[in-house]
mmCIF file of C-alpha atoms in Angstrom:
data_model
loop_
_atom_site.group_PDB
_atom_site.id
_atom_site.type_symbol
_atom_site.label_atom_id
_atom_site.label_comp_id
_atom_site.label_asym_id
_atom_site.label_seq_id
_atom_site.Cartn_x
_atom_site.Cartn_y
_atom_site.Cartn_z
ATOM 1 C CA UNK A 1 -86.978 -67.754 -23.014
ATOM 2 C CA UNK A 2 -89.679 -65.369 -24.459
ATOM 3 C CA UNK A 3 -88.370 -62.411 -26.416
ATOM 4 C CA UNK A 4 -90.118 -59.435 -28.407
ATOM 5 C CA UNK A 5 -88.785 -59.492 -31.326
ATOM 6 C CA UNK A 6 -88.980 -56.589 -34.256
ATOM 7 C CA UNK A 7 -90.367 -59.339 -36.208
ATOM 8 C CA UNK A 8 -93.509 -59.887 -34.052
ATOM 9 C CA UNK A 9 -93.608 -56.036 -33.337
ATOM 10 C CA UNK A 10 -93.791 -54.610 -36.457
ATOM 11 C CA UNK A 11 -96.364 -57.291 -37.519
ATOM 12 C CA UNK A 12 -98.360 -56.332 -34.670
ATOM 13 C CA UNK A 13 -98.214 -52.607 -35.499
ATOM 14 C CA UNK A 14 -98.451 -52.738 -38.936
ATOM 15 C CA UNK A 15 -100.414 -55.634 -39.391
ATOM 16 C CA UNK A 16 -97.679 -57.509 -42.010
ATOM 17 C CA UNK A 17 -94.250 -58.537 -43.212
ATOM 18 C CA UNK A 18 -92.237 -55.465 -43.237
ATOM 19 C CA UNK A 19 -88.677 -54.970 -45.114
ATOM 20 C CA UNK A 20 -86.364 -52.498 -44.383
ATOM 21 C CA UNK A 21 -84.707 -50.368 -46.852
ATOM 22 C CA UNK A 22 -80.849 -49.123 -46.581
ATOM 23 C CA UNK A 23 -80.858 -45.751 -47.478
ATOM 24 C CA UNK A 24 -78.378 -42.859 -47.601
ATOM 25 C CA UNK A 25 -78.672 -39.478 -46.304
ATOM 26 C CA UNK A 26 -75.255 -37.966 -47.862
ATOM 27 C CA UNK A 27 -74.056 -37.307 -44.143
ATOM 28 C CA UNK A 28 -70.668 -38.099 -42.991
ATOM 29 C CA UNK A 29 -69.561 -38.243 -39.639
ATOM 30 C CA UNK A 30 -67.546 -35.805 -37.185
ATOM 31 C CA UNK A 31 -65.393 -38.550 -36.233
ATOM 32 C CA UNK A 32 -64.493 -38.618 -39.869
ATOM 33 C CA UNK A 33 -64.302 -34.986 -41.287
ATOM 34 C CA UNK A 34 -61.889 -33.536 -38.297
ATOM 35 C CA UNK A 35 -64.586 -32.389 -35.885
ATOM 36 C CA UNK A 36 -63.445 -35.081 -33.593
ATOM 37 C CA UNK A 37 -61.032 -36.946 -35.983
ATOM 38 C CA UNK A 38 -60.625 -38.288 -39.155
ATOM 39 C CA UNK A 39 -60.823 -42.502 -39.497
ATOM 40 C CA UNK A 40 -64.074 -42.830 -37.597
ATOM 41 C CA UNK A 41 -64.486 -45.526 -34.295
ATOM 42 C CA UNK A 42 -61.689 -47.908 -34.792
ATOM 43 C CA UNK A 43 -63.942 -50.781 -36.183
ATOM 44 C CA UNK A 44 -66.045 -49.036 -38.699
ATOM 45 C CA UNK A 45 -65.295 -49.602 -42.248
ATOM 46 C CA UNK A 46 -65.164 -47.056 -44.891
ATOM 47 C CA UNK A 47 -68.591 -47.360 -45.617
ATOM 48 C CA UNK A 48 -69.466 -45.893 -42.278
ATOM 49 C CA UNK A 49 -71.199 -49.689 -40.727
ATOM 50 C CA UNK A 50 -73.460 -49.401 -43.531
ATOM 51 C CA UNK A 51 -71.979 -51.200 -46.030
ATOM 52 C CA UNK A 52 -74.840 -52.580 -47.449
ATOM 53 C CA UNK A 53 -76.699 -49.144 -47.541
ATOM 54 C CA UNK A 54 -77.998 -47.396 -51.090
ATOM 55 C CA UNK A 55 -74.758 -45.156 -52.581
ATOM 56 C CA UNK A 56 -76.356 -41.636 -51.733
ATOM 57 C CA UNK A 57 -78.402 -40.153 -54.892
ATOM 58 C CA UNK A 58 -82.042 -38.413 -55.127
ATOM 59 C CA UNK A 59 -84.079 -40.406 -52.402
ATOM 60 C CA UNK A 60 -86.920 -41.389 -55.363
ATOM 61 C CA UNK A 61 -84.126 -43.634 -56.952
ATOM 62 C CA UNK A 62 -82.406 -44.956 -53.877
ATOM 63 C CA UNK A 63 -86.051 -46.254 -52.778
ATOM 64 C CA UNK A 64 -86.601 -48.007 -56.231
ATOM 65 C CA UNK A 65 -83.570 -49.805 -55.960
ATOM 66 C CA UNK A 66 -84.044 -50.573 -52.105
ATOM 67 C CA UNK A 67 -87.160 -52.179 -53.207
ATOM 68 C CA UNK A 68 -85.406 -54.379 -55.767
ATOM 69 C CA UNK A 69 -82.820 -56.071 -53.687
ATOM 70 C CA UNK A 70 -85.728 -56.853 -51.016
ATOM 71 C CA UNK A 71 -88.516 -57.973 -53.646
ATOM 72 C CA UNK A 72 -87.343 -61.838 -53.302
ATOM 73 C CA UNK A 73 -88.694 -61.436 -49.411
ATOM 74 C CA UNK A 74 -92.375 -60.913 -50.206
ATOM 75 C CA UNK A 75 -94.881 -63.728 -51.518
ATOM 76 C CA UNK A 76 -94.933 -63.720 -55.479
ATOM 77 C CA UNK A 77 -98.512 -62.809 -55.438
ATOM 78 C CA UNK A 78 -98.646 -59.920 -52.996
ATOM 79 C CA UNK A 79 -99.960 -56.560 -54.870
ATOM 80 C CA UNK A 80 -96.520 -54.181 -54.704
ATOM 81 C CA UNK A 81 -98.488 -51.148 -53.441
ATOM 82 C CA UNK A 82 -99.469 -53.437 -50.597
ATOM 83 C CA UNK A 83 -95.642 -54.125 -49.532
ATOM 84 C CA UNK A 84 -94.687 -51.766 -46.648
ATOM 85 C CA UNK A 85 -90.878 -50.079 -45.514
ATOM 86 C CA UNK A 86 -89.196 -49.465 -43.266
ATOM 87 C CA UNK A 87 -86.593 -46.332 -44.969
ATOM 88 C CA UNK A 88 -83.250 -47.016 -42.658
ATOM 89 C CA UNK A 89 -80.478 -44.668 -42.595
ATOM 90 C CA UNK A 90 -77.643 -45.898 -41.056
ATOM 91 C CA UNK A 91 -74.621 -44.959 -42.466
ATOM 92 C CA UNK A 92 -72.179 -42.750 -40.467
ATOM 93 C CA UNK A 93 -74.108 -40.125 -38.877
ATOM 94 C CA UNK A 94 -77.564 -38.986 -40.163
ATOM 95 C CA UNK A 95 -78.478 -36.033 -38.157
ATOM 96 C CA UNK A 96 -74.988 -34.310 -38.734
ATOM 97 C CA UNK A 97 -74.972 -31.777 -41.148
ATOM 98 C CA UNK A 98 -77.479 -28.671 -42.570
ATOM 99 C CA UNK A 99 -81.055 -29.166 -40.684
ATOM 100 C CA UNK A 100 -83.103 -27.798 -43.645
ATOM 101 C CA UNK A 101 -81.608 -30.068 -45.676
ATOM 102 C CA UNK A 102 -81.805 -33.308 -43.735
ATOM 103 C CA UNK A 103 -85.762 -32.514 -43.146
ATOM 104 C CA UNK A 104 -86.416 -32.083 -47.030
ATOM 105 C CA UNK A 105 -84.812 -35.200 -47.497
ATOM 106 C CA UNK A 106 -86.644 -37.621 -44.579
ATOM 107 C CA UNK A 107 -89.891 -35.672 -45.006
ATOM 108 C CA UNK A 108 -90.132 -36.848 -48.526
ATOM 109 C CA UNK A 109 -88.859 -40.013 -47.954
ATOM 110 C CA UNK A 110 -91.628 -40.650 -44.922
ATOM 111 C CA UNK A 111 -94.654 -38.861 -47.250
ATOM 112 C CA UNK A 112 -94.056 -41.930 -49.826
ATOM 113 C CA UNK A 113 -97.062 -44.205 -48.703
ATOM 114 C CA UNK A 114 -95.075 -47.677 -48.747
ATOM 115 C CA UNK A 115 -93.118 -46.220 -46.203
ATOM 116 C CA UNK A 116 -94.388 -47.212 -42.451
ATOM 117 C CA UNK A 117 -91.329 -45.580 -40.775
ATOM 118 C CA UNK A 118 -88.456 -43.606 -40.593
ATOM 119 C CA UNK A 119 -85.458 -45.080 -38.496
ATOM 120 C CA UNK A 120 -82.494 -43.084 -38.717
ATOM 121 C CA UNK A 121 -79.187 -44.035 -36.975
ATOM 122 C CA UNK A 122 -76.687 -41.420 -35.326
ATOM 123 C CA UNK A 123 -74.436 -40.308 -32.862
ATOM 124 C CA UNK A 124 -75.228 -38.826 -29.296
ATOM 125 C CA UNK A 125 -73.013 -35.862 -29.934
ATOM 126 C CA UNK A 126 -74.876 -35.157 -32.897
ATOM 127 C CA UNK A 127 -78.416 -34.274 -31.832
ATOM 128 C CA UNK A 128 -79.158 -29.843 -31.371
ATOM 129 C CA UNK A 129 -82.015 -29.197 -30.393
ATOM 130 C CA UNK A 130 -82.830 -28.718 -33.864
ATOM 131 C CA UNK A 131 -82.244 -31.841 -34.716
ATOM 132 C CA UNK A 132 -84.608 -33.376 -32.051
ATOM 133 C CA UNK A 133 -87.285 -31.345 -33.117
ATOM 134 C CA UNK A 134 -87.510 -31.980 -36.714
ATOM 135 C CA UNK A 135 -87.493 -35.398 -35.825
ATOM 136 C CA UNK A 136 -90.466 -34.866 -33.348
ATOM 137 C CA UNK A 137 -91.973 -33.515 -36.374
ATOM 138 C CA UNK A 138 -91.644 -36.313 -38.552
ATOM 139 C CA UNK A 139 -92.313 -38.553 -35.404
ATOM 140 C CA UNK A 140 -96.575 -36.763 -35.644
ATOM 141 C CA UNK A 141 -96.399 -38.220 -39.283
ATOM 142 C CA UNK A 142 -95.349 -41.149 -39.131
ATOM 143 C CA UNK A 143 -93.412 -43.348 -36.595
ATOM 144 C CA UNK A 144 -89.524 -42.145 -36.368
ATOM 145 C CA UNK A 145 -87.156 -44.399 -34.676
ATOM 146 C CA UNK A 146 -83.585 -42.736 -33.494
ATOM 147 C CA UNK A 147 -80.617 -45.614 -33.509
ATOM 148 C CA UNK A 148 -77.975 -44.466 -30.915
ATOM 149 C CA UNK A 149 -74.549 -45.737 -31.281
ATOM 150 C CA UNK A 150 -73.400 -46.277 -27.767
ATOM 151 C CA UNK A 151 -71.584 -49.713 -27.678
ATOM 152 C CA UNK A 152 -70.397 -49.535 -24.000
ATOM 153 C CA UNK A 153 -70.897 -47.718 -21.189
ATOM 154 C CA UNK A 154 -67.052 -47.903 -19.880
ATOM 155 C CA UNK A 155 -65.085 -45.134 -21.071
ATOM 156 C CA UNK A 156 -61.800 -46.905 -20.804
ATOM 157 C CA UNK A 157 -63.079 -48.832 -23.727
ATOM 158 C CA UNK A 158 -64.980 -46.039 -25.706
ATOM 159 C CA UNK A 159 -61.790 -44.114 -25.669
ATOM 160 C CA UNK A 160 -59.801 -47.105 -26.912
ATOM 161 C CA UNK A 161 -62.249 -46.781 -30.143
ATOM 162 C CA UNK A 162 -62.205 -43.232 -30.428
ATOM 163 C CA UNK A 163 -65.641 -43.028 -29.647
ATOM 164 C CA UNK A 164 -65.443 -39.232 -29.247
ATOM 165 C CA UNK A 165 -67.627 -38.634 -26.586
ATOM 166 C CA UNK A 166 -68.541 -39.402 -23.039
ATOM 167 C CA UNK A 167 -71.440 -41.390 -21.626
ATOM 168 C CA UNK A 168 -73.379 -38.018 -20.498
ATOM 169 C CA UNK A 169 -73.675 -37.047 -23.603
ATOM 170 C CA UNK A 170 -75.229 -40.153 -24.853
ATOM 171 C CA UNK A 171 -77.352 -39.710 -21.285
ATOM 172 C CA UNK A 172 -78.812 -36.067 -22.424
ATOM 173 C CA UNK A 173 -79.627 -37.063 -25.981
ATOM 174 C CA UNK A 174 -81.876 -40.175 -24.801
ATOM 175 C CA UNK A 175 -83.400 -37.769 -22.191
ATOM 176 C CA UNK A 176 -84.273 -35.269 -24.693
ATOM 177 C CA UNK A 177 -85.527 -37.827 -27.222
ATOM 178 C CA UNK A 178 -87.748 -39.588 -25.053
ATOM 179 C CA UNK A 179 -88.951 -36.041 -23.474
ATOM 180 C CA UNK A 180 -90.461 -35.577 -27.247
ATOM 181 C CA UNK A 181 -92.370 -38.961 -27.696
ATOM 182 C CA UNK A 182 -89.866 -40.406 -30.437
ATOM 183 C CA UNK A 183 -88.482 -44.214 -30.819
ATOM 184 C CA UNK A 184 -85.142 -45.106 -29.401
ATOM 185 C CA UNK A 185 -82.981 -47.992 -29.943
ATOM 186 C CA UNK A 186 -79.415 -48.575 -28.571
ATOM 187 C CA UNK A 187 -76.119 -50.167 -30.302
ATOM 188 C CA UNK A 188 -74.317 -52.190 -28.138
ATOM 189 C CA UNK A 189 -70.918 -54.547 -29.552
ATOM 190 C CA UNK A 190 -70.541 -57.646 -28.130
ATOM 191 C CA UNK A 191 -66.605 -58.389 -27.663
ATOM 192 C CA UNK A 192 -64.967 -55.258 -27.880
ATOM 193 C CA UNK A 193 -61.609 -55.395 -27.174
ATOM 194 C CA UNK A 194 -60.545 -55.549 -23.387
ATOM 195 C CA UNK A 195 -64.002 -56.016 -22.106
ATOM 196 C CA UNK A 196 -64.789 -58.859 -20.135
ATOM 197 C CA UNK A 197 -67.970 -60.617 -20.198
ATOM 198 C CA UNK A 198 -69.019 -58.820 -16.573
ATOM 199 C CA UNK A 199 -68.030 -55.605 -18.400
ATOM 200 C CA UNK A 200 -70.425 -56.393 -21.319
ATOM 201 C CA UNK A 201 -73.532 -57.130 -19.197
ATOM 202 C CA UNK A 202 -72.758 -54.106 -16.800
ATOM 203 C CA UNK A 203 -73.621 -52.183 -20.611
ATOM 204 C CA UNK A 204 -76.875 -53.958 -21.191
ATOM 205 C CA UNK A 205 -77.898 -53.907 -17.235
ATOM 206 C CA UNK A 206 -77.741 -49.968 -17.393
ATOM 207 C CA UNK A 207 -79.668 -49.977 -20.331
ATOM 208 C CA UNK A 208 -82.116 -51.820 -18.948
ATOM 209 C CA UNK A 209 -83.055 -49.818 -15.735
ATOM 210 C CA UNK A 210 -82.996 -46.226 -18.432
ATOM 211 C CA UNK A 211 -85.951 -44.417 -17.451
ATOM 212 C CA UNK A 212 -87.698 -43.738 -19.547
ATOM 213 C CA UNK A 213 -87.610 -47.147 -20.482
ATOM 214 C CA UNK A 214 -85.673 -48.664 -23.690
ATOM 215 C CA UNK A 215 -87.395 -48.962 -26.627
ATOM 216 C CA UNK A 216 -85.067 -51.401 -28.354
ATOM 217 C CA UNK A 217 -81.818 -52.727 -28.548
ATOM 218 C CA UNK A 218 -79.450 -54.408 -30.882
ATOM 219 C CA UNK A 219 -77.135 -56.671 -30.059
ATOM 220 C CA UNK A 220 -74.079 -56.439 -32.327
ATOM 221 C CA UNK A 221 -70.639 -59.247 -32.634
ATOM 222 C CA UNK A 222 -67.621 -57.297 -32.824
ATOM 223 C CA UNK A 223 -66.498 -58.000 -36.502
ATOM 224 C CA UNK A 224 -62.730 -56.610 -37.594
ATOM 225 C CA UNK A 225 -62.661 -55.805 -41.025
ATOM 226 C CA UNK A 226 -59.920 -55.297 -43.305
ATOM 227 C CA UNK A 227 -59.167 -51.350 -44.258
ATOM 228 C CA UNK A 228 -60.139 -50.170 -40.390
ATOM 229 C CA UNK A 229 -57.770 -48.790 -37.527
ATOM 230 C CA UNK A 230 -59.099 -52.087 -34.885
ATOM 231 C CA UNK A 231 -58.112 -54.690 -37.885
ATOM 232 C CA UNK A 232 -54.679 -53.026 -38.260
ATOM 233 C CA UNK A 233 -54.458 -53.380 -34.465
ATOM 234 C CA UNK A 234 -55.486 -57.063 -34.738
ATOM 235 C CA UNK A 235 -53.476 -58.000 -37.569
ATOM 236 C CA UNK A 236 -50.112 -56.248 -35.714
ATOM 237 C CA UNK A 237 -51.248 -58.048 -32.548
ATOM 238 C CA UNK A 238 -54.253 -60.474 -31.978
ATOM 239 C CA UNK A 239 -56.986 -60.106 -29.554
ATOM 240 C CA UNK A 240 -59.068 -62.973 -27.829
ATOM 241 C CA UNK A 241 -62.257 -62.727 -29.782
ATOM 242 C CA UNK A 242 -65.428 -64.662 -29.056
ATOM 243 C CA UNK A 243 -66.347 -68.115 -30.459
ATOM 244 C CA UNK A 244 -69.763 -68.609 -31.778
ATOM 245 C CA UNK A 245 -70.944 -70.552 -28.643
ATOM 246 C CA UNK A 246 -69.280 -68.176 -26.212
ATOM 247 C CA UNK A 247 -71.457 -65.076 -27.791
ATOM 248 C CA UNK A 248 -74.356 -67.330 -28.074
ATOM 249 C CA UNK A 249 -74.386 -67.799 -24.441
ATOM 250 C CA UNK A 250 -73.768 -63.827 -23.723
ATOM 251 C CA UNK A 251 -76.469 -62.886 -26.161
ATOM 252 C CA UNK A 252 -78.899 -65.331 -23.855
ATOM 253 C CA UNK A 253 -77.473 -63.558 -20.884
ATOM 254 C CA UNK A 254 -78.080 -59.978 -21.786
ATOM 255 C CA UNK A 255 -81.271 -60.605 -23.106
ATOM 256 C CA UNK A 256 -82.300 -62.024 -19.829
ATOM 257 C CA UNK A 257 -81.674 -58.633 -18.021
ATOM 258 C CA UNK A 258 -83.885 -56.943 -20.377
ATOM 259 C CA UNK A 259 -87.392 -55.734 -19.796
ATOM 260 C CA UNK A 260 -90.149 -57.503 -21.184
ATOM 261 C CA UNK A 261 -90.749 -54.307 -23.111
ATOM 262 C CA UNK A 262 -87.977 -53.912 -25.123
ATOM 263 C CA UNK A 263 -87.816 -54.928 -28.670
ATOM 264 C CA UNK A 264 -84.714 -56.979 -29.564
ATOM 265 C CA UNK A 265 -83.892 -55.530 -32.890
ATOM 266 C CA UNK A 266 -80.952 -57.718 -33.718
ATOM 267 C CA UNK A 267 -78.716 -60.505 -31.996
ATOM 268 C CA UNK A 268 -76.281 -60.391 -33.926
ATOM 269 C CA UNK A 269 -74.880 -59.121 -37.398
ATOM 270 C CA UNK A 270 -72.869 -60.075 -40.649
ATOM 271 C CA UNK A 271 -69.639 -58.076 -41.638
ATOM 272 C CA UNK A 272 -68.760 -57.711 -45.789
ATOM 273 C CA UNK A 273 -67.181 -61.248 -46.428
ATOM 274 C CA UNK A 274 -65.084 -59.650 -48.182
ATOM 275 C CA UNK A 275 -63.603 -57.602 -45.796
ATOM 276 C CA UNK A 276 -64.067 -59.947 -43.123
ATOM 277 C CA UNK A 277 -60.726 -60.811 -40.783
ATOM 278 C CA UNK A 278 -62.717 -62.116 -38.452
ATOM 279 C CA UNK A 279 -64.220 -64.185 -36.399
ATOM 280 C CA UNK A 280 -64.820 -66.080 -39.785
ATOM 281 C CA UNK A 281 -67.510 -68.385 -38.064
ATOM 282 C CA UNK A 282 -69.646 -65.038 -38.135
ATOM 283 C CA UNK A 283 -69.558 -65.620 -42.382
ATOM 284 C CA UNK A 284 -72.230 -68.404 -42.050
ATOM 285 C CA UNK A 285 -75.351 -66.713 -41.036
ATOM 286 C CA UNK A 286 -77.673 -68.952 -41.103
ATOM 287 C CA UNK A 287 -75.860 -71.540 -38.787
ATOM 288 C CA UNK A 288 -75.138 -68.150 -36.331
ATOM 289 C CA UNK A 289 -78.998 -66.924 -36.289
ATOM 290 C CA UNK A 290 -80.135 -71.481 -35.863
ATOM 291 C CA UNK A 291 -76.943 -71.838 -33.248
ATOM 292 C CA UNK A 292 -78.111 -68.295 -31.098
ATOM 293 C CA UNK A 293 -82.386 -69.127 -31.758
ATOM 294 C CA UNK A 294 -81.264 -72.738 -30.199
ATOM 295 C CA UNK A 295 -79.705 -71.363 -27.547
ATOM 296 C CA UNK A 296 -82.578 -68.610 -26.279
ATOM 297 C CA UNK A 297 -85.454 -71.488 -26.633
ATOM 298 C CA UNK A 298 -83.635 -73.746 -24.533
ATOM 299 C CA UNK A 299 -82.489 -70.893 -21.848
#
């Protein structure tokens, strides 16, 4: 099985290796600050699923020390003001909160010239009008992807997380963004709790006849961390949870309902070890990424 991968796309568009940097916008989340609740979707850690993001501080120094942690990634001898960015926001929400304030902050992050891209991740429920247009401005700079958090389409399940809104909502927002030419890539978890597999590809079929079409989509194992409301629930009373062949076989599934279009941003992804509960077979990454890659090539 053929996929497009971000790997192959962004060295097509850009022409080289590109890195992504985990930065922080400051935002938090109305799921967290009483809008709509205060602990968040079930399975998200404190850190807001960014746990490996920047701590917030001026953008300037939270780029310098991006660049540090991904320096090992490029060849020895490449020139450093030929390495190119991606600047990724993607803790808890990043287009919640004062407008003016969020556009000072990405437009200087997307005027530095290592940076290729803006990708910012967020919630449905949290894009005014406002919000979609100073991203359409940013979008005539330089390319701006927009991550949506959806994770299901069933409501039964999205309530059971305290998702905090309904699938209309996420319905307008991609409407709108697409209406104004930007990027948009779609969060789907693989396993939630009382989902069946049927249930899981039902997500990723709807996604796949959106029009407009997708843009991208990750693909995202359902990790339960210590410290969040879903691994309280799961130490108090176990779940079935996938095993690494199981979700290797899904993840070959889904991406066979996909159009040939759509970038496949991720396949998977690796919880904190140290907050991991499980499944503890997602702690060895590189035997996840060769057991999946195995799996698509011989599908």
């Amino acid at each position: 099985m053929e996929i497009r991968t971000l790997s192959d796309e962004l060295k097509s568009r850009f022409g080289c290796k590109v890195y992504k940097l985990s930065l922080s916008s400051g935002c938090t989340c109305p799921n967290r600050d009483g809008t709509k609740g205060f602990t968040g979707c079930t399975f998200c850690s404190e850190g807001g699923s960014g746990d490996f993001a920047a701590s917030f501080m001026p953008i300037a120094s939270q780029i310098e020390e991006a660049k540090k942690r991904v320096a090992a990634k490029f060849p020895k001898d490449q020139p450093e003001e030929t390495r190119k960015y991606i600047a990724y926001f993607q803790s808890f929400t990043n287009t919640y909160g004062d407008t003016r304030r969020l556009r000072a902050l990405y437009t200087e992050t997307i005027r530095r010239p290592e940076i290729c891209a803006l990708s910012v991740g967020t919630r449905p429920d949290c894009l005014e009008e406002e919000k979609v247009r100073m991203l359409a401005d940013l979008n005539r700079e330089k390319p701006v992807w927009v991550e949506l958090g959806l994770q299901t389409i069933h409501e039964k399940t999205a309530r059971r997380f305290h998702r905090g809104y309904e699938l209309a909502v996420f319905e307008d927002a991609y409407r709108r963004l697409k209406e104004e030419g930007l990027t948009v890539i779609v969060h789907v978890i693989l396993g939630l709790p009382g989902e069946s597999r049927e249930d899981i590809l039902e997500t990723v079929r709807y996604l796949a006849n959106l029009e407009p079409p997708l843009d991208g989509i990750k693909l995202q194992l359902l990790h339960i961390l210590k410290g969040t409301e879903m691994g309280r629930e799961y130490e108090r009373e176990p779940f079935p949870l996938l095993t690494l062949e199981e979700y290797g076989a899904l993840v070959v599934d889904c991406l066979r309902l996909l159009p040939k279009s759509t970038v496949v941003h991720r396949i998977t992804g690796d919880g904190p070890k140290k907050l991991l509960i499980a499944p503890l077979w997602s702690a060895d990454k590189k035997k996840v990424l060769n057991t999946i890659n195995r799996m698509i090539r011989e599908a």
